[in-house]
Short mmCIF file of C-alpha atoms and ligand atoms in Angstrom, two decimals:
data_model
loop_
_atom_site.label_atom_id
_atom_site.label_comp_id
_atom_site.label_asym_id
_atom_site.label_seq_id
_atom_site.Cartn_x
_atom_site.Cartn_y
_atom_site.Cartn_z
CA MET A 766 73.71 112.13 -128.72
CA VAL A 767 75.38 112.07 -124.67
CA SER A 768 73.88 113.99 -122.09
CA ARG A 769 76.22 115.19 -120.14
CA VAL A 770 75.02 115.33 -115.65
CA ILE A 771 77.90 116.85 -113.81
CA PRO A 772 77.29 116.37 -109.73
CA VAL A 773 76.78 118.79 -107.61
CA ASP A 774 78.96 119.02 -104.88
CA PRO A 775 77.10 117.84 -101.03
CA PHE A 776 74.75 119.80 -100.03
CA ASP A 777 72.02 119.72 -96.88
CA LEU A 778 68.81 120.60 -98.51
CA VAL A 779 66.16 121.07 -95.65
CA ILE A 780 62.86 121.60 -97.66
CA PHE A 781 59.88 123.31 -94.78
CA GLY A 782 56.54 123.01 -96.77
CA GLY A 783 57.60 119.99 -96.91
CA THR A 784 53.92 117.98 -96.90
CA GLY A 785 52.98 120.54 -98.64
CA ASP A 786 51.27 120.56 -102.07
CA LEU A 787 54.59 121.59 -103.53
CA ALA A 788 57.14 119.86 -102.64
CA ARG A 789 54.77 116.98 -103.41
CA ARG A 790 53.80 117.43 -106.49
CA LYS A 791 57.28 119.26 -107.44
CA ILE A 792 60.24 119.46 -105.10
CA LEU A 793 60.69 116.62 -103.86
CA PRO A 794 59.58 114.59 -107.35
CA GLY A 795 62.01 116.84 -109.10
CA LEU A 796 65.18 116.11 -106.24
CA PHE A 797 64.28 112.26 -107.17
CA ARG A 798 65.10 112.91 -111.03
CA ARG A 799 67.70 114.45 -109.91
CA PHE A 800 68.52 111.43 -107.44
CA CYS A 801 68.50 108.92 -110.73
CA ALA A 802 69.77 110.50 -113.02
CA GLY A 803 72.45 110.21 -110.91
CA GLN A 804 72.57 114.73 -110.23
CA MET A 805 73.11 113.83 -106.65
CA PRO A 806 75.89 113.52 -104.89
CA PRO A 807 75.18 109.97 -102.70
CA GLU A 808 76.48 112.71 -99.01
CA ALA A 809 73.47 114.64 -100.23
CA ARG A 810 70.37 114.98 -97.39
CA ILE A 811 66.95 116.04 -97.99
CA ILE A 812 65.00 117.39 -94.98
CA GLY A 813 61.54 118.12 -94.15
CA ALA A 814 60.47 120.74 -91.57
CA ALA A 815 57.09 120.98 -91.72
CA ARG A 816 53.70 121.62 -88.90
CA ALA A 817 53.30 118.08 -88.84
CA ASP A 818 53.69 115.59 -85.99
CA ILE A 819 54.54 112.30 -88.15
CA SER A 820 57.34 109.78 -87.81
CA GLU A 821 60.07 109.82 -90.33
CA ALA A 822 58.95 106.47 -91.42
CA ASP A 823 55.83 108.47 -92.32
CA TYR A 824 57.23 110.79 -93.99
CA ARG A 825 58.44 108.56 -96.69
CA GLU A 826 55.89 106.60 -96.99
CA MET A 827 54.15 110.03 -98.38
CA VAL A 828 56.82 111.28 -100.70
CA GLY A 829 57.45 107.53 -101.86
CA ASP A 830 53.65 108.34 -102.41
CA ALA A 831 53.92 111.32 -103.91
CA ILE A 832 57.00 110.68 -106.68
CA GLU A 833 54.53 108.68 -107.32
CA GLU A 834 51.62 108.98 -108.13
CA PHE A 835 53.74 112.95 -109.41
CA SER A 836 55.79 110.80 -112.10
CA ASP A 837 53.95 112.18 -115.29
CA GLY A 838 53.74 108.97 -116.10
CA ALA A 839 57.31 108.06 -115.89
CA VAL A 840 57.98 103.77 -114.65
CA VAL A 841 58.75 104.34 -111.20
CA ASP A 842 62.55 102.11 -110.41
CA GLN A 843 61.14 101.22 -107.58
CA ASP A 844 65.91 100.58 -105.32
CA HIS A 845 66.18 103.88 -106.86
CA LEU A 846 62.86 105.61 -104.40
CA ALA A 847 64.13 103.16 -102.19
CA ALA A 848 67.38 103.86 -101.66
CA PHE A 849 66.80 107.77 -102.34
CA LEU A 850 63.48 107.53 -99.20
CA ALA A 851 66.50 105.48 -96.75
CA ASP A 852 67.80 109.27 -96.87
CA LEU A 853 65.18 111.54 -95.90
CA THR A 854 65.01 113.34 -93.05
CA TYR A 855 61.13 114.52 -91.32
CA VAL A 856 61.50 117.58 -88.21
CA ALA A 857 57.88 118.22 -86.98
CA ILE A 858 58.92 122.22 -86.13
CA ASP A 859 56.85 125.76 -85.23
CA ALA A 860 57.53 128.09 -88.16
CA LYS A 861 56.62 131.07 -85.60
CA GLY A 862 57.64 129.61 -82.63
CA GLU A 863 60.85 127.70 -81.74
CA ASN A 864 59.49 123.93 -82.05
CA GLY A 865 62.61 121.88 -83.79
CA TRP A 866 64.38 124.08 -84.57
CA ARG A 867 67.03 122.57 -81.99
CA GLU A 868 66.42 119.60 -83.97
CA LEU A 869 67.48 120.80 -87.16
CA ALA A 870 70.48 122.75 -85.96
CA GLY A 871 71.70 119.42 -84.86
CA HIS A 872 71.38 118.00 -88.39
CA MET A 873 72.75 120.65 -90.42
CA ARG A 874 76.56 120.81 -91.49
CA ARG A 875 79.23 122.95 -91.31
CA ASP A 876 80.86 122.98 -94.07
CA VAL A 877 78.80 122.05 -96.88
CA VAL A 878 76.58 124.22 -98.43
CA ARG A 879 72.95 123.92 -96.40
CA ALA A 880 69.51 125.51 -98.80
CA PHE A 881 66.93 126.31 -97.54
CA TYR A 882 63.69 125.89 -99.60
CA PHE A 883 60.95 128.11 -97.91
CA SER A 884 57.77 125.89 -100.07
CA VAL A 885 55.25 128.02 -97.71
CA ALA A 886 53.63 130.92 -97.31
CA PRO A 887 55.29 134.52 -97.43
CA GLY A 888 53.89 135.46 -94.56
CA LEU A 889 55.93 133.06 -92.70
CA PHE A 890 59.57 134.36 -94.46
CA GLY A 891 60.22 136.83 -92.26
CA ASP A 892 60.04 134.72 -89.37
CA LEU A 893 61.86 131.87 -91.00
CA ALA A 894 65.01 133.72 -92.01
CA GLU A 895 64.77 134.49 -88.34
CA ARG A 896 65.04 131.28 -86.29
CA LEU A 897 67.14 130.51 -89.11
CA ASN A 898 69.47 132.83 -87.85
CA ASN A 899 68.46 132.06 -83.97
CA HIS A 900 70.51 128.97 -84.90
CA GLY A 901 73.69 129.48 -86.18
CA LEU A 902 72.63 128.59 -89.55
CA THR A 903 72.83 131.97 -91.80
CA ASP A 904 76.85 131.51 -92.34
CA GLU A 905 77.66 132.17 -95.80
CA LYS A 906 77.55 128.71 -96.41
CA SER A 907 73.35 129.00 -96.43
CA ARG A 908 71.20 130.13 -98.55
CA ILE A 909 67.47 130.73 -99.05
CA VAL A 910 64.28 130.01 -102.38
CA VAL A 911 61.34 131.89 -101.80
CA GLU A 912 58.45 130.70 -103.54
CA LYS A 913 56.15 133.29 -105.77
CA PRO A 914 53.81 135.03 -104.97
CA PHE A 915 56.77 137.24 -104.02
CA GLY A 916 54.39 140.26 -101.93
CA ARG A 917 51.14 140.81 -103.40
CA ASP A 918 52.16 143.78 -104.28
CA LEU A 919 54.92 147.49 -103.98
CA ALA A 920 54.85 147.76 -100.55
CA THR A 921 54.77 143.81 -99.06
CA ALA A 922 57.46 143.23 -101.78
CA GLN A 923 59.42 145.30 -100.25
CA GLN A 924 58.66 144.56 -96.71
CA LEU A 925 59.49 140.58 -97.75
CA ASN A 926 63.27 141.50 -100.02
CA ARG A 927 63.21 143.57 -96.24
CA ASP A 928 62.60 140.86 -93.23
CA LEU A 929 65.00 138.78 -96.31
CA ALA A 930 67.53 141.33 -95.83
CA ALA A 931 67.82 141.49 -92.19
CA PHE A 932 69.13 137.96 -92.46
CA PHE A 933 70.80 137.61 -96.10
CA ASP A 934 72.93 138.51 -98.45
CA GLU A 935 71.51 139.31 -102.01
CA THR A 936 74.00 136.89 -102.90
CA GLN A 937 71.97 134.45 -100.88
CA ILE A 938 68.79 134.78 -102.16
CA TYR A 939 66.78 132.61 -104.55
CA ARG A 940 63.06 134.27 -105.69
CA ILE A 941 62.14 131.30 -108.40
CA ASP A 942 60.32 132.62 -111.25
CA HIS A 943 59.70 128.19 -112.82
CA TYR A 944 58.81 129.65 -115.88
CA LEU A 945 63.41 130.50 -115.93
CA GLY A 946 63.61 127.33 -115.44
CA LYS A 947 62.04 125.96 -118.60
CA GLU A 948 63.82 124.04 -121.59
CA THR A 949 62.85 126.38 -124.66
CA VAL A 950 62.77 130.23 -122.04
CA GLN A 951 66.34 129.56 -121.80
CA ASN A 952 66.64 128.46 -125.66
CA LEU A 953 65.88 131.52 -125.92
CA MET A 954 68.85 133.73 -124.77
CA ALA A 955 70.80 130.62 -126.95
CA VAL A 956 68.89 131.95 -129.83
CA ARG A 957 69.08 135.27 -129.18
CA PHE A 958 72.61 135.89 -128.54
CA GLY A 959 74.73 132.32 -129.07
CA ASN A 960 73.97 133.14 -132.97
CA VAL A 961 74.21 136.06 -135.99
CA LEU A 962 70.73 135.75 -137.47
CA PHE A 963 69.68 137.44 -135.49
CA GLU A 964 70.08 139.81 -132.93
CA PRO A 965 71.23 142.66 -135.90
CA LEU A 966 66.82 142.41 -136.81
CA TRP A 967 65.73 141.83 -132.69
CA ASN A 968 64.16 145.68 -133.27
CA SER A 969 61.79 148.19 -133.73
CA GLN A 970 62.71 148.23 -137.48
CA PHE A 971 61.73 144.97 -137.85
CA VAL A 972 59.97 143.45 -136.05
CA ASP A 973 56.22 145.01 -135.85
CA HIS A 974 55.20 143.64 -132.99
CA ILE A 975 56.12 140.54 -130.08
CA GLN A 976 52.41 138.45 -128.26
CA ILE A 977 52.59 135.92 -125.57
CA THR A 978 50.53 133.98 -124.57
CA VAL A 979 50.16 131.72 -122.28
CA ALA A 980 47.58 129.41 -121.97
CA GLU A 981 46.32 127.09 -119.74
CA THR A 982 43.22 124.48 -119.77
CA VAL A 983 42.36 124.06 -116.20
CA GLY A 984 40.40 126.11 -114.06
CA VAL A 985 41.76 127.82 -110.88
CA GLY A 986 40.96 123.78 -109.24
CA GLY A 987 41.08 123.67 -104.83
CA ARG A 988 43.68 127.10 -105.25
CA GLY A 989 39.89 129.16 -105.15
CA GLU A 990 41.05 131.60 -102.38
CA TYR A 991 44.13 131.87 -102.98
CA TYR A 992 43.52 132.62 -106.63
CA ASP A 993 40.46 134.69 -106.24
CA LYS A 994 42.75 137.60 -104.28
CA SER A 995 45.52 137.40 -106.75
CA GLY A 996 44.15 137.23 -110.37
CA ALA A 997 45.51 136.19 -113.62
CA MET A 998 47.80 139.74 -113.48
CA ARG A 999 49.06 139.15 -110.01
CA ASP A 1000 49.68 135.17 -111.04
CA MET A 1001 50.90 135.06 -114.25
CA VAL A 1002 51.59 138.46 -115.79
CA GLN A 1003 53.10 140.09 -113.00
CA ASN A 1004 56.30 137.42 -112.89
CA HIS A 1005 56.12 135.21 -115.34
CA LEU A 1006 54.76 136.25 -118.46
CA MET A 1007 57.07 140.02 -117.34
CA GLN A 1008 59.91 137.25 -117.31
CA LEU A 1009 59.29 135.49 -120.73
CA LEU A 1010 59.27 139.22 -121.75
CA CYS A 1011 61.97 140.67 -120.47
CA LEU A 1012 64.22 138.85 -121.72
CA ILE A 1013 63.29 138.39 -125.31
CA ALA A 1014 63.96 142.96 -125.52
CA MET A 1015 66.80 143.09 -122.86
CA GLU A 1016 70.01 144.29 -124.11
CA PRO A 1017 72.54 141.95 -124.90
CA PRO A 1018 74.31 141.12 -121.09
CA ALA A 1019 77.86 141.37 -121.17
CA ARG A 1020 77.80 138.27 -119.83
CA PHE A 1021 76.06 135.03 -119.22
CA ASP A 1022 76.06 135.61 -114.97
CA PRO A 1023 73.81 136.39 -112.33
CA ASP A 1024 74.19 140.44 -112.44
CA ALA A 1025 74.88 141.13 -115.78
CA VAL A 1026 72.03 139.46 -117.20
CA ARG A 1027 69.26 140.79 -114.18
CA ASP A 1028 70.97 144.54 -115.18
CA GLU A 1029 69.88 143.96 -118.36
CA LYS A 1030 66.03 142.65 -117.85
CA LEU A 1031 65.30 144.84 -114.77
CA LYS A 1032 66.62 148.35 -117.76
CA VAL A 1033 63.45 146.50 -119.66
CA ILE A 1034 60.53 146.85 -116.34
CA ARG A 1035 61.80 150.14 -116.11
CA ALA A 1036 61.37 151.26 -119.31
CA LEU A 1037 57.83 149.43 -119.80
CA GLU A 1038 54.53 152.40 -120.46
CA PRO A 1039 51.65 152.36 -117.76
CA VAL A 1040 48.85 150.20 -119.34
CA GLU A 1041 46.46 152.21 -120.95
CA PRO A 1042 42.22 151.39 -119.51
CA HIS A 1043 41.72 150.22 -122.68
CA HIS A 1044 44.65 148.17 -123.94
CA ILE A 1045 43.58 145.73 -121.31
CA VAL A 1046 40.58 143.16 -121.44
CA ARG A 1047 39.67 140.89 -118.23
CA GLY A 1048 37.49 138.06 -118.25
CA GLN A 1049 36.01 135.47 -116.28
CA TYR A 1050 35.41 131.73 -117.25
CA GLY A 1051 32.06 130.12 -117.44
CA ALA A 1052 30.98 126.20 -116.17
CA ASP A 1053 31.93 123.86 -119.59
CA THR A 1054 28.51 122.85 -120.92
CA GLU A 1055 29.40 119.53 -120.68
CA ASP A 1056 29.99 119.08 -116.97
CA PRO A 1057 29.32 122.22 -115.80
CA ILE A 1058 29.92 119.79 -111.96
CA ALA A 1059 33.00 118.66 -112.17
CA HIS A 1060 34.03 122.41 -113.99
CA PRO A 1061 31.88 125.29 -113.37
CA ASP A 1062 32.12 128.70 -113.77
CA TYR A 1063 34.92 130.46 -112.89
CA ARG A 1064 33.10 132.71 -109.33
CA THR A 1065 31.24 129.20 -108.42
CA ALA A 1066 34.93 127.38 -108.87
CA VAL A 1067 36.08 130.74 -105.82
CA ALA A 1068 32.69 130.78 -103.76
CA ASP A 1069 32.00 134.15 -104.63
CA LEU A 1070 29.42 134.61 -107.27
CA LYS A 1071 30.10 138.61 -106.87
CA SER A 1072 34.43 137.76 -107.98
CA ALA A 1073 35.88 140.93 -109.44
CA THR A 1074 38.34 138.59 -110.02
CA GLU A 1075 40.62 137.75 -113.92
CA SER A 1076 40.87 134.03 -114.13
CA PHE A 1077 41.67 135.59 -118.23
CA ILE A 1078 43.48 138.91 -119.34
CA ALA A 1079 44.52 140.01 -122.38
CA LEU A 1080 47.09 143.76 -122.55
CA LYS A 1081 49.42 145.42 -125.48
CA THR A 1082 52.16 147.33 -123.36
CA HIS A 1083 55.22 149.48 -124.80
CA ILE A 1084 59.04 150.25 -123.90
CA ALA A 1085 59.37 153.21 -124.09
CA ASN A 1086 63.08 152.55 -125.66
CA TRP A 1087 65.22 153.15 -128.50
CA ARG A 1088 65.21 149.68 -129.76
CA TRP A 1089 61.81 148.69 -129.32
CA ALA A 1090 60.26 152.57 -129.81
CA GLY A 1091 56.39 152.12 -131.83
CA THR A 1092 56.40 147.51 -131.68
CA PRO A 1093 53.99 146.72 -129.29
CA PHE A 1094 54.32 143.50 -126.47
CA TYR A 1095 50.86 142.09 -126.49
CA LEU A 1096 51.18 139.82 -123.35
CA ARG A 1097 47.53 136.70 -123.01
CA THR A 1098 47.56 134.98 -120.38
CA GLY A 1099 44.11 132.40 -118.69
CA LYS A 1100 42.35 129.35 -117.38
CA ARG A 1101 39.84 127.27 -118.94
CA LEU A 1102 40.90 127.96 -122.30
CA VAL A 1103 41.73 126.08 -125.10
CA ALA A 1104 43.78 124.12 -124.97
CA ARG A 1105 47.34 124.48 -122.90
CA SER A 1106 49.50 126.39 -124.94
CA SER A 1107 52.46 128.65 -124.35
CA GLU A 1108 54.49 130.47 -127.20
CA ILE A 1109 56.69 133.83 -127.89
CA SER A 1110 56.01 134.46 -130.83
CA ILE A 1111 58.24 137.82 -132.43
CA VAL A 1112 56.11 138.90 -135.52
CA PHE A 1113 58.49 140.37 -138.72
CA LYS A 1114 57.47 143.90 -140.64
CA GLU A 1115 56.69 142.67 -144.17
CA THR A 1116 58.91 143.09 -146.64
CA PRO A 1117 58.83 147.47 -147.44
CA HIS A 1118 58.16 145.79 -151.68
CA SER A 1119 57.50 143.24 -153.38
CA ILE A 1120 57.92 142.47 -156.54
CA PHE A 1121 56.36 139.46 -157.61
CA GLY A 1122 53.29 141.69 -157.37
CA GLU A 1123 50.57 142.39 -154.62
CA GLU A 1124 49.21 138.98 -156.91
CA ALA A 1125 51.64 136.96 -155.43
CA GLY A 1126 50.79 138.07 -152.09
CA ARG A 1127 52.24 139.83 -148.91
CA HIS A 1128 54.74 137.55 -145.93
CA ARG A 1129 55.91 138.05 -143.04
CA ASN A 1130 58.36 136.08 -140.75
CA VAL A 1131 57.45 134.33 -137.99
CA LEU A 1132 60.08 133.46 -135.39
CA SER A 1133 57.56 131.12 -132.94
CA ILE A 1134 58.70 129.82 -129.92
CA ARG A 1135 56.84 127.34 -127.91
CA LEU A 1136 57.39 126.43 -124.35
CA GLN A 1137 55.00 124.35 -124.22
CA PRO A 1138 54.03 121.37 -125.36
CA ASN A 1139 55.84 120.26 -128.42
CA GLU A 1140 58.60 122.41 -127.23
CA GLY A 1141 60.51 123.77 -129.80
CA ILE A 1142 61.66 126.78 -132.10
CA LYS A 1143 60.27 127.47 -136.14
CA LEU A 1144 60.92 130.35 -138.01
CA GLY A 1145 58.18 130.26 -140.84
CA VAL A 1146 60.16 132.22 -143.96
CA THR A 1147 58.93 132.38 -147.98
CA ILE A 1148 59.38 130.39 -150.84
CA LYS A 1149 57.93 130.11 -153.14
CA GLU A 1150 54.74 127.02 -154.40
CA PRO A 1151 55.28 124.32 -155.78
CA GLY A 1152 54.98 123.27 -159.36
CA PRO A 1153 54.30 125.03 -162.37
CA GLY A 1154 52.08 128.08 -162.86
CA GLY A 1155 53.87 131.22 -162.06
CA MET A 1156 55.34 132.85 -159.30
CA ARG A 1157 53.00 131.88 -156.08
CA LEU A 1158 54.21 132.37 -152.70
CA MET A 1159 53.72 130.14 -149.11
CA ASP A 1160 55.63 130.67 -145.71
CA VAL A 1161 56.32 127.14 -144.26
CA PRO A 1162 58.29 127.18 -141.38
CA LEU A 1163 62.18 125.80 -140.17
CA ASP A 1164 61.04 123.53 -137.78
CA MET A 1165 63.09 122.67 -134.07
CA THR A 1166 60.53 121.15 -132.60
CA PHE A 1167 63.52 119.65 -130.25
CA ALA A 1168 62.05 116.01 -129.79
CA ASP A 1169 62.10 115.80 -133.43
CA ALA A 1170 65.52 117.06 -133.88
CA LEU A 1171 67.26 116.57 -131.41
CA GLY A 1172 65.38 113.10 -130.70
CA GLU A 1173 64.87 111.59 -127.09
CA GLU A 1174 68.08 113.57 -125.58
CA GLY A 1175 66.36 116.54 -126.85
CA ALA A 1176 63.03 115.74 -125.98
CA GLU A 1177 64.49 114.59 -122.54
CA ASN A 1178 62.09 116.12 -119.58
CA VAL A 1179 63.58 118.22 -117.20
CA ASP A 1180 61.29 120.26 -114.78
CA ALA A 1181 61.77 123.78 -114.08
CA TYR A 1182 62.31 123.05 -110.66
CA GLU A 1183 64.51 120.42 -110.70
CA ARG A 1184 66.75 122.56 -112.55
CA LEU A 1185 66.31 125.33 -110.72
CA ILE A 1186 67.31 123.68 -107.59
CA MET A 1187 70.59 122.53 -108.25
CA ASP A 1188 71.10 126.02 -109.80
CA VAL A 1189 70.52 126.43 -105.65
CA ILE A 1190 73.08 124.33 -105.36
CA ARG A 1191 75.21 125.42 -107.84
CA GLY A 1192 75.18 129.08 -106.15
CA ASN A 1193 73.83 130.51 -109.60
CA GLN A 1194 71.86 133.15 -109.95
CA THR A 1195 70.61 134.22 -113.69
CA LEU A 1196 67.41 132.06 -113.47
CA PHE A 1197 66.33 133.86 -110.08
CA MET A 1198 65.06 137.11 -109.68
CA ARG A 1199 66.37 139.79 -107.36
CA GLY A 1200 64.82 141.95 -105.76
CA ASP A 1201 64.47 145.22 -107.22
CA GLU A 1202 63.71 143.20 -110.07
CA VAL A 1203 60.44 142.40 -108.09
CA GLU A 1204 59.47 145.30 -106.70
CA ALA A 1205 60.41 147.17 -110.18
CA ALA A 1206 57.58 144.88 -111.93
CA TRP A 1207 54.98 145.28 -108.95
CA ALA A 1208 55.72 149.11 -108.97
CA TRP A 1209 54.09 148.69 -112.74
CA THR A 1210 51.57 146.30 -112.28
CA ASP A 1211 50.79 148.12 -109.36
CA PRO A 1212 48.11 150.87 -110.87
CA ILE A 1213 46.94 148.88 -113.40
CA ILE A 1214 45.05 146.59 -110.18
CA LYS A 1215 44.04 150.74 -108.88
CA GLY A 1216 43.32 151.89 -112.02
CA TRP A 1217 40.58 148.41 -111.93
CA GLN A 1218 39.58 148.70 -108.23
CA GLN A 1219 38.98 152.52 -108.69
CA ARG A 1220 36.84 152.25 -111.62
CA ASN A 1221 35.23 149.26 -109.69
CA ASP A 1222 36.20 147.39 -113.24
CA VAL A 1223 34.27 143.78 -114.09
CA PRO A 1224 35.63 141.34 -115.93
CA LYS A 1225 34.06 139.87 -119.09
CA PRO A 1226 33.13 136.32 -119.29
CA TYR A 1227 34.35 134.09 -121.83
CA ASP A 1228 33.62 130.37 -122.74
CA SER A 1229 34.85 127.53 -120.95
CA HIS A 1230 37.56 126.07 -124.17
CA SER A 1231 37.26 129.36 -125.61
CA ALA A 1232 40.24 131.72 -126.73
CA GLY A 1233 38.66 134.43 -123.78
CA PRO A 1234 36.11 137.01 -124.69
CA ASP A 1235 35.90 138.40 -127.97
CA ALA A 1236 36.93 141.30 -126.41
CA ALA A 1237 40.55 140.75 -126.27
CA THR A 1238 41.05 139.41 -130.27
CA GLN A 1239 39.37 143.47 -131.26
CA LEU A 1240 42.50 144.30 -128.68
CA MET A 1241 44.26 143.46 -132.15
CA ARG A 1242 42.10 143.96 -134.58
CA ARG A 1243 41.73 146.92 -133.93
CA ASP A 1244 45.17 147.16 -134.99
CA GLY A 1245 45.30 145.62 -137.99
CA ARG A 1246 46.90 141.94 -136.74
CA GLU A 1247 45.71 138.42 -135.13
CA TRP A 1248 46.94 136.80 -131.75
CA ARG A 1249 48.38 133.30 -133.11
CA GLU A 1250 45.88 131.36 -132.93
CA VAL A 1251 45.87 128.38 -129.09
CA ALA A 1252 46.40 125.77 -130.22
CA LEU A 1253 47.78 122.48 -129.64
C1 BG6 B 286 51.86 129.13 -111.49
C2 BG6 B 286 50.94 129.71 -111.46
O1 BG6 B 286 52.73 129.83 -111.28
O2 BG6 B 286 52.08 128.97 -112.37
C3 BG6 B 286 48.99 128.84 -111.37
O3 BG6 B 286 50.22 129.96 -109.81
C4 BG6 B 286 49.85 128.59 -113.28
O4 BG6 B 286 48.24 129.21 -111.61
C5 BG6 B 286 51.39 127.42 -112.44
O5 BG6 B 286 49.23 127.24 -113.21
C6 BG6 B 286 51.55 127.52 -114.65
O6 BG6 B 286 52.81 126.60 -114.67
P1 BG6 B 286 52.59 125.60 -115.65
O7 BG6 B 286 54.08 125.42 -115.96
O8 BG6 B 286 52.30 124.58 -116.09
O9 BG6 B 286 52.87 126.41 -117.08
#
């Protein structure tokens, strides 16, 4: 299989927060990989901008170190690295003042795409937008990329949308949800809408339930201060899990284009039923019993021994429309769980009648879409157990683990950020959230969070390396269902 890398048009990309964690971990290493893959044209220019008063040489050195550190074990080609760094520019800038803006404007070319990546706290989005405008950098060649968290509730998200809309058209605003850039997430759409097999069954008549699990082994690490103000609901459910749910549940868009896809996703969010308090389980992880110093319990990690923020959440919700009425969606995500494993499972109903008799057992098909690790799609089908001795049934997977099915190219790990940044340059908003989508997602999560505050809800403790609190297991068992195992 030959990979087809089509270079994008020349561009200027400014990374505000260019010395920050996300820039060092994801954005710059991602751009470097696209550079090595030949996707960045020689005329592309990257400009780091941040508060730190450092020289360009220092910045290049810092970026070089970051690329080495976050290369995921890949060998970094030193010639490529030197060429990449040689074109890197740095501008020390004051987001709330005037320092550095004239210099930045002087670096920008008029005849190429200009992308501004706001890899900074949302509190600075409005300031940056205003100053870009003051320096004549907001014309139709400009676009901005904004990171989550996009607000912390509906009111703050609406305010951010207004702040940005004062200077940019919606078609210029790229709200990142990096889950939409994951390979398998896009494949989910290819599987759903590129095959005739699944869509006729994709409804409550044939689907018993859908479960989405995003399990992490990491704890809050050094992000305790941010995380304790957010919790799993704001950090993961309001964005990543809801986006996955939308792609699973939406009606087929007429075209794979930004508005057609986002219109359908929005309808799903608006059709979500409010979640009843007894359909939610919140948890907080305990210390790692083997190494409690390196991996303390949640409250110690966030330095608040009374914290009532959840590091785990499991919930059941319904979509009130013709396609999904009666099919529950179970969502689950948490930190310090037993494995890093993200999977969406479409669990179909049992056959209405077994011609093989009850002793052959009742079976159901499960389509599992695995985001990470071992990206791939598996369909569990029922066959006869081989050998003589009567008709016994067993389940086997039709396995499309990409690394096996597609060889090395299939396993090629294009990080979500790389893909999404290239989409920004190409001007393709399909995999970015529209303002109304983000607001609708907050409108659904706000009452849930308010309910916890009103009831002084306290998350349940769960063991590190477990699958979360037992109550999460019971949430499903009460309905006669089981979570699929959190496993590698
Ligand atoms: C981020 C969250 O958006 O996603 C983190 O803020 C989380 O808390 C991360 O760890 C998970 O992303 P991934 O790609 O590692 O699954």
